[in-house]
GROMACS .gro file of C-alpha atoms in nm:
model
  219
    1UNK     CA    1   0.915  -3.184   0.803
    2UNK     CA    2   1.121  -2.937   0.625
    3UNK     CA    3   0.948  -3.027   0.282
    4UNK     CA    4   0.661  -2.955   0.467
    5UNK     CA    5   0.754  -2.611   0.565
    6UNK     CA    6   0.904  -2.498   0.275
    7UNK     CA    7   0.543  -2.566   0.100
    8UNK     CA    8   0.364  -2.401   0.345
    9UNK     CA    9   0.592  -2.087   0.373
   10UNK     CA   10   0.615  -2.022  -0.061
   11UNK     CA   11   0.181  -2.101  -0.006
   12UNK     CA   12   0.216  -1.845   0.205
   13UNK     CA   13   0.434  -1.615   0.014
   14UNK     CA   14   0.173  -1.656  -0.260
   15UNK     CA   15  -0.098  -1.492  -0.047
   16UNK     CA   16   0.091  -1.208   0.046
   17UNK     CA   17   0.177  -1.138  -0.348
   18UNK     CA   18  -0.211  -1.215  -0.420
   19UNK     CA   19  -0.287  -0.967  -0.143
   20UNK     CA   20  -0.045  -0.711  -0.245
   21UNK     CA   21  -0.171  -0.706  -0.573
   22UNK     CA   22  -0.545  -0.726  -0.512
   23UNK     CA   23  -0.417  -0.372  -0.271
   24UNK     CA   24  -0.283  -0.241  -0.640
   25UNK     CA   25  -0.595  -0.315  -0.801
   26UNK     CA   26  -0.783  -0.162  -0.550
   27UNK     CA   27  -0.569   0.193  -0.511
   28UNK     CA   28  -0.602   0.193  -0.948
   29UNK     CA   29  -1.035   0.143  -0.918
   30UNK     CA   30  -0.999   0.420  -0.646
   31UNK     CA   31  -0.815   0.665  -0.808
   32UNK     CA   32  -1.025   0.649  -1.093
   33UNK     CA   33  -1.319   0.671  -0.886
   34UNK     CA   34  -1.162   0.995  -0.717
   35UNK     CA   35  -1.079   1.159  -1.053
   36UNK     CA   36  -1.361   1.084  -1.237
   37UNK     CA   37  -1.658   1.090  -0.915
   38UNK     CA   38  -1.736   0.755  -1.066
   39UNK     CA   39  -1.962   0.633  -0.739
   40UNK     CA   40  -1.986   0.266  -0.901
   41UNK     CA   41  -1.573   0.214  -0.903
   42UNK     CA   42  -1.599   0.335  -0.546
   43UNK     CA   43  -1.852   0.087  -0.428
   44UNK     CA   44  -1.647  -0.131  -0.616
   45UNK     CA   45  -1.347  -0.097  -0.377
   46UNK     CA   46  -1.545  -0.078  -0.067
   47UNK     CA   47  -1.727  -0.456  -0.161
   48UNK     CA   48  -1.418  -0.592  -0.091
   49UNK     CA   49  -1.371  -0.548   0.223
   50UNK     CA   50  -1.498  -0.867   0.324
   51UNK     CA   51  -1.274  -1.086   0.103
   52UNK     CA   52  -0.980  -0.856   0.243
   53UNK     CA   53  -1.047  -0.954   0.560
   54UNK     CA   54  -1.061  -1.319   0.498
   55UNK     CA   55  -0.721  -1.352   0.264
   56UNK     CA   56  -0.587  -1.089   0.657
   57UNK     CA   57  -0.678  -1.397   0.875
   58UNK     CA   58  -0.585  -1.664   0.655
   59UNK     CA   59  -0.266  -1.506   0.628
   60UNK     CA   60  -0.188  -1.459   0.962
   61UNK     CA   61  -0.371  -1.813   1.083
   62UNK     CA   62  -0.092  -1.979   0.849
   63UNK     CA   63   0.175  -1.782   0.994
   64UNK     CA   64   0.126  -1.830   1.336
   65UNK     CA   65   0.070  -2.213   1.268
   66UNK     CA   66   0.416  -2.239   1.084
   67UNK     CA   67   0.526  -2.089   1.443
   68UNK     CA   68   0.358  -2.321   1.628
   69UNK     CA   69   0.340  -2.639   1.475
   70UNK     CA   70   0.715  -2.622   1.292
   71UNK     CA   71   0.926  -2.422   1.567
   72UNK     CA   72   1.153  -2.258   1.305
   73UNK     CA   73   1.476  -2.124   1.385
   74UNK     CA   74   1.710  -1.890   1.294
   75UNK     CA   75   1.644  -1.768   0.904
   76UNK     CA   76   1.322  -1.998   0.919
   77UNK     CA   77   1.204  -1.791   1.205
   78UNK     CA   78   1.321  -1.448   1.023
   79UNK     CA   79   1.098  -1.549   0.723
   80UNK     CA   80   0.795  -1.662   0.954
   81UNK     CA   81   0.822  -1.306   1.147
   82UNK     CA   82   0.872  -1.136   0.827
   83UNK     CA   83   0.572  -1.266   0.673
   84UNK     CA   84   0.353  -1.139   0.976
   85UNK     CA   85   0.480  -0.807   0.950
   86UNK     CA   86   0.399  -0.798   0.554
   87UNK     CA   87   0.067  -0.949   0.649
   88UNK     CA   88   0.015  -0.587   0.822
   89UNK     CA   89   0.124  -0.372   0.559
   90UNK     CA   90  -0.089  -0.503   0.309
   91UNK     CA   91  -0.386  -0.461   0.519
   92UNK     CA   92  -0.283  -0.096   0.532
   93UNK     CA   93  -0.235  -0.044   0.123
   94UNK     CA   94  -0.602  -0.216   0.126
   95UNK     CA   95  -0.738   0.036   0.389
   96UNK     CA   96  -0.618   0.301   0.235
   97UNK     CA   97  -0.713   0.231  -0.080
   98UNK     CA   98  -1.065   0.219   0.067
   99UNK     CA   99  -0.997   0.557   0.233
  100UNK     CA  100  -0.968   0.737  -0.135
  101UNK     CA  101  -1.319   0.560  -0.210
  102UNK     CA  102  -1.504   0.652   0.068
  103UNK     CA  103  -1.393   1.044  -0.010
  104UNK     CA  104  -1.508   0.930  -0.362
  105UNK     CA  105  -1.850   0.830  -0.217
  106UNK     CA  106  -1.906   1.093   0.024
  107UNK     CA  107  -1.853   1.418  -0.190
  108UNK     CA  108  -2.082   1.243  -0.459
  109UNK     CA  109  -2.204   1.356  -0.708
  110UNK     CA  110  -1.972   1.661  -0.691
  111UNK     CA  111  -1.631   1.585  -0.737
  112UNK     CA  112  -1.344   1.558  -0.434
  113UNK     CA  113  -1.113   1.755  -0.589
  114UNK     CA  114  -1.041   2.070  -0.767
  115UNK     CA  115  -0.942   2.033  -1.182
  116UNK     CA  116  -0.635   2.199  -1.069
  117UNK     CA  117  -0.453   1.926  -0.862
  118UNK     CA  118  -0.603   1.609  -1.086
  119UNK     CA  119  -0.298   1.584  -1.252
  120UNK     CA  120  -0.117   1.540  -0.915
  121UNK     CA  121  -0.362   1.268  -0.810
  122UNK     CA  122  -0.352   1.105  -1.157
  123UNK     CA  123   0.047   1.069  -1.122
  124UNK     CA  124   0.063   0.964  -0.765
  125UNK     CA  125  -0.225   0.685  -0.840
  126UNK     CA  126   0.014   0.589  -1.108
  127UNK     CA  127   0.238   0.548  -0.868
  128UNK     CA  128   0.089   0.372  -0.578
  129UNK     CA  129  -0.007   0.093  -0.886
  130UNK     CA  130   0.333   0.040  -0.978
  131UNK     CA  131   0.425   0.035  -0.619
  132UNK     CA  132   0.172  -0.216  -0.535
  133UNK     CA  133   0.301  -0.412  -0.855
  134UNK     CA  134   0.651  -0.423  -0.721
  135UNK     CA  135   0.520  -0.565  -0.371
  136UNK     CA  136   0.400  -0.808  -0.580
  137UNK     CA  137   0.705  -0.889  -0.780
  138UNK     CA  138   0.946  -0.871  -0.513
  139UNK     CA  139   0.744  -1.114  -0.235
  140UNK     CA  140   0.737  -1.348  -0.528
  141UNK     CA  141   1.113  -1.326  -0.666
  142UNK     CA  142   1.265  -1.234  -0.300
  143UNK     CA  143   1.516  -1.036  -0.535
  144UNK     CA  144   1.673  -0.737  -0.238
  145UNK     CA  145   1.823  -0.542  -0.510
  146UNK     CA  146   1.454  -0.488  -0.643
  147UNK     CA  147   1.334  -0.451  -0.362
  148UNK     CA  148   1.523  -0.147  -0.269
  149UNK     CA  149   1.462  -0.002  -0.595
  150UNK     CA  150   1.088   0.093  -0.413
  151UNK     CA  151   1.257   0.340  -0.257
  152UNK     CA  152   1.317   0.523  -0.581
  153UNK     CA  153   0.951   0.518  -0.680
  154UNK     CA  154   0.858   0.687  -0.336
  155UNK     CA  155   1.095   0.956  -0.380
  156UNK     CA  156   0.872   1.066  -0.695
  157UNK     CA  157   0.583   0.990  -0.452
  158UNK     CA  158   0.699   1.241  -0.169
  159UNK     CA  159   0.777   1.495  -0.446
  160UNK     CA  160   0.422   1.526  -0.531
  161UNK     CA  161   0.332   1.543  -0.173
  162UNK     CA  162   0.525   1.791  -0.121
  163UNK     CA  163   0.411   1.995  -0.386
  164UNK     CA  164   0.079   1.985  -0.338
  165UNK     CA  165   0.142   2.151  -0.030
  166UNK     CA  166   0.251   2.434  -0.213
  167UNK     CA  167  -0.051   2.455  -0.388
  168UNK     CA  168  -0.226   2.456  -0.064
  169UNK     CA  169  -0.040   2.686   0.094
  170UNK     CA  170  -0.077   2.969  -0.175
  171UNK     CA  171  -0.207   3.277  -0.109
  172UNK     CA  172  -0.431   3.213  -0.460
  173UNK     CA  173  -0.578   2.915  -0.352
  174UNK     CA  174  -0.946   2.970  -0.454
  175UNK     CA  175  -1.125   2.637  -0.375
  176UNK     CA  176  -1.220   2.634  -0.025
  177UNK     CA  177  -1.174   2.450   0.283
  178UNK     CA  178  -1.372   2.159   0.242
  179UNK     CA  179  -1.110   2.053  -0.053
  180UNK     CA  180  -0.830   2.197   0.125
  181UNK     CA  181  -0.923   1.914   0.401
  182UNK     CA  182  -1.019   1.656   0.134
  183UNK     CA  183  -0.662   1.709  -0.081
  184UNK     CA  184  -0.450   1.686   0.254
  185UNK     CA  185  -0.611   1.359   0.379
  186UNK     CA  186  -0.601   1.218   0.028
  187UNK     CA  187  -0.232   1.309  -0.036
  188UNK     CA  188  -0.136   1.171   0.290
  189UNK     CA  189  -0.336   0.817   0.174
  190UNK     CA  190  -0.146   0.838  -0.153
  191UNK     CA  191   0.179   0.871   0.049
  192UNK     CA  192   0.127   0.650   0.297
  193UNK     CA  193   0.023   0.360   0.052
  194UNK     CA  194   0.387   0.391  -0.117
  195UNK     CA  195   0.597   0.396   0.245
  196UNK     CA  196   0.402   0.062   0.304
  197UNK     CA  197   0.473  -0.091  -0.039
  198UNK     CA  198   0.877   0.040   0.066
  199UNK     CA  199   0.843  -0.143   0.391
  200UNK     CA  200   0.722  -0.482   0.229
  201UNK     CA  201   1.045  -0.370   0.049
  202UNK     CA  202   1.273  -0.379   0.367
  203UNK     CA  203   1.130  -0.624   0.486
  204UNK     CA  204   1.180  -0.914   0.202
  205UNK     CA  205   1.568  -0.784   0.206
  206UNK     CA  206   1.563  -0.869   0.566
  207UNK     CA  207   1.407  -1.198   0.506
  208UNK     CA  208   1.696  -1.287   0.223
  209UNK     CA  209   1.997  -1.109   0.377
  210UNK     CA  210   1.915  -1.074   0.751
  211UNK     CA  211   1.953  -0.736   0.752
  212UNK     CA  212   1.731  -0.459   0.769
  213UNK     CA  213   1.806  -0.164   0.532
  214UNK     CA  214   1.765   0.186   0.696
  215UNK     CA  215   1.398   0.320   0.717
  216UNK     CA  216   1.131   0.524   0.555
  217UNK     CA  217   1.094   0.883   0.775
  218UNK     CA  218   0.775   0.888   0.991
  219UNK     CA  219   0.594   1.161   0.824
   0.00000   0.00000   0.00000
């Protein structure tokens, strides 16, 4: 029995990573989409929704039957509960990666955003790749000490955020409301793609150590 659950957990642990990094791949096709008001890269995103959805249940149908059908205890049951939990915050990388695209493929052909702030998009896409990388890494090495290195990367992340509201909120801001809108919904995407990348973070150090470090801020 336990040879039996130890395959089944690391086959699930593979679908996570998969799923983390298909969220990556997805969040690099949308950014380029976004800065280049490539509709084709958008649509390319938004097709996989479907397959997204599928790798969601089969997650979560494998998790639930290690509950049921092996009754794991203890650090067996952390790891189970764990993996649930991850299951959710991949979804949301995925979603939001999707989010950027559809802004991609509703302002088309024009572009979303303003020349001005593409070089604040370009860097947090950057970002939110190597964030989505590191999910990757760290569900598949269960290394903590890497794991809390996310944090780092969405300190840079926040940074950006923040600064673009500075842009926004300048007097000499000469683009509009409709971009206004579209650069504050897009930022927060960008932002909230990294704090779920740091809480697949937390969440594999709780899974190796049993304890769970402190928190990203609700923003």
């Amino acid at each position: 029995m336990r040879v039996i659950y130890n395959e089944q957990m690391a086959d699930l642990a593979d679908l996570l990573g998969e799923m983390a990094g298909l969220a990556g791949a997805a969040m690099e096709r949308a950014t380029q989409s976004l800065l280049q008001a490539d509709l084709g890269l958008a649509e390319q995103v938004l097709s996989q929704d479907d397959r997204i959805a599928e790798m969601i249940t089969d997650a979560e149908e494998r998790a639930f039957a290690l509950l049921a059908l092996q009754a794991p205890v203890a650090g067996d049951l952390r790891q189970v509960v764990s993996a649930i939990q991850i299951v959710n915050d991949v979804n949301r990388m995925g979603a939001l990666a999707q989010h950027v695209a559809k802004v991609t493929r509703r302002r088309h052909p024009g572009h979303a955003l303003p020349e001005a702030v593409n070089g604040y998009f370009a860097e947090m896409g950057r970002i939110a790749v190597s964030m989505g990388a590191s999910a990757k890494e760290v569900l598949a090495t269960r290394d903590p000490e890497r794991a809390l290195e996310l944090n780092e990367e969405d300190e840079a992340m926040d940074d950006l955020h923040r600064h673009l509201f500075t842009l926004l909120m300048d007097r000499d801001w000469k683009h509009g409301v409709a971009a206004a809108v579209d650069v504050t919904l897009l930022g927060r995407y960008y932002e909230r793609f990294a704090d779920h990348a740091v809480e697949i973070g937390r969440r594999v150090v709780f899974l190796v150590t049993g304890e769970l470090p402190a928190g990203t801020d609700e923003k």
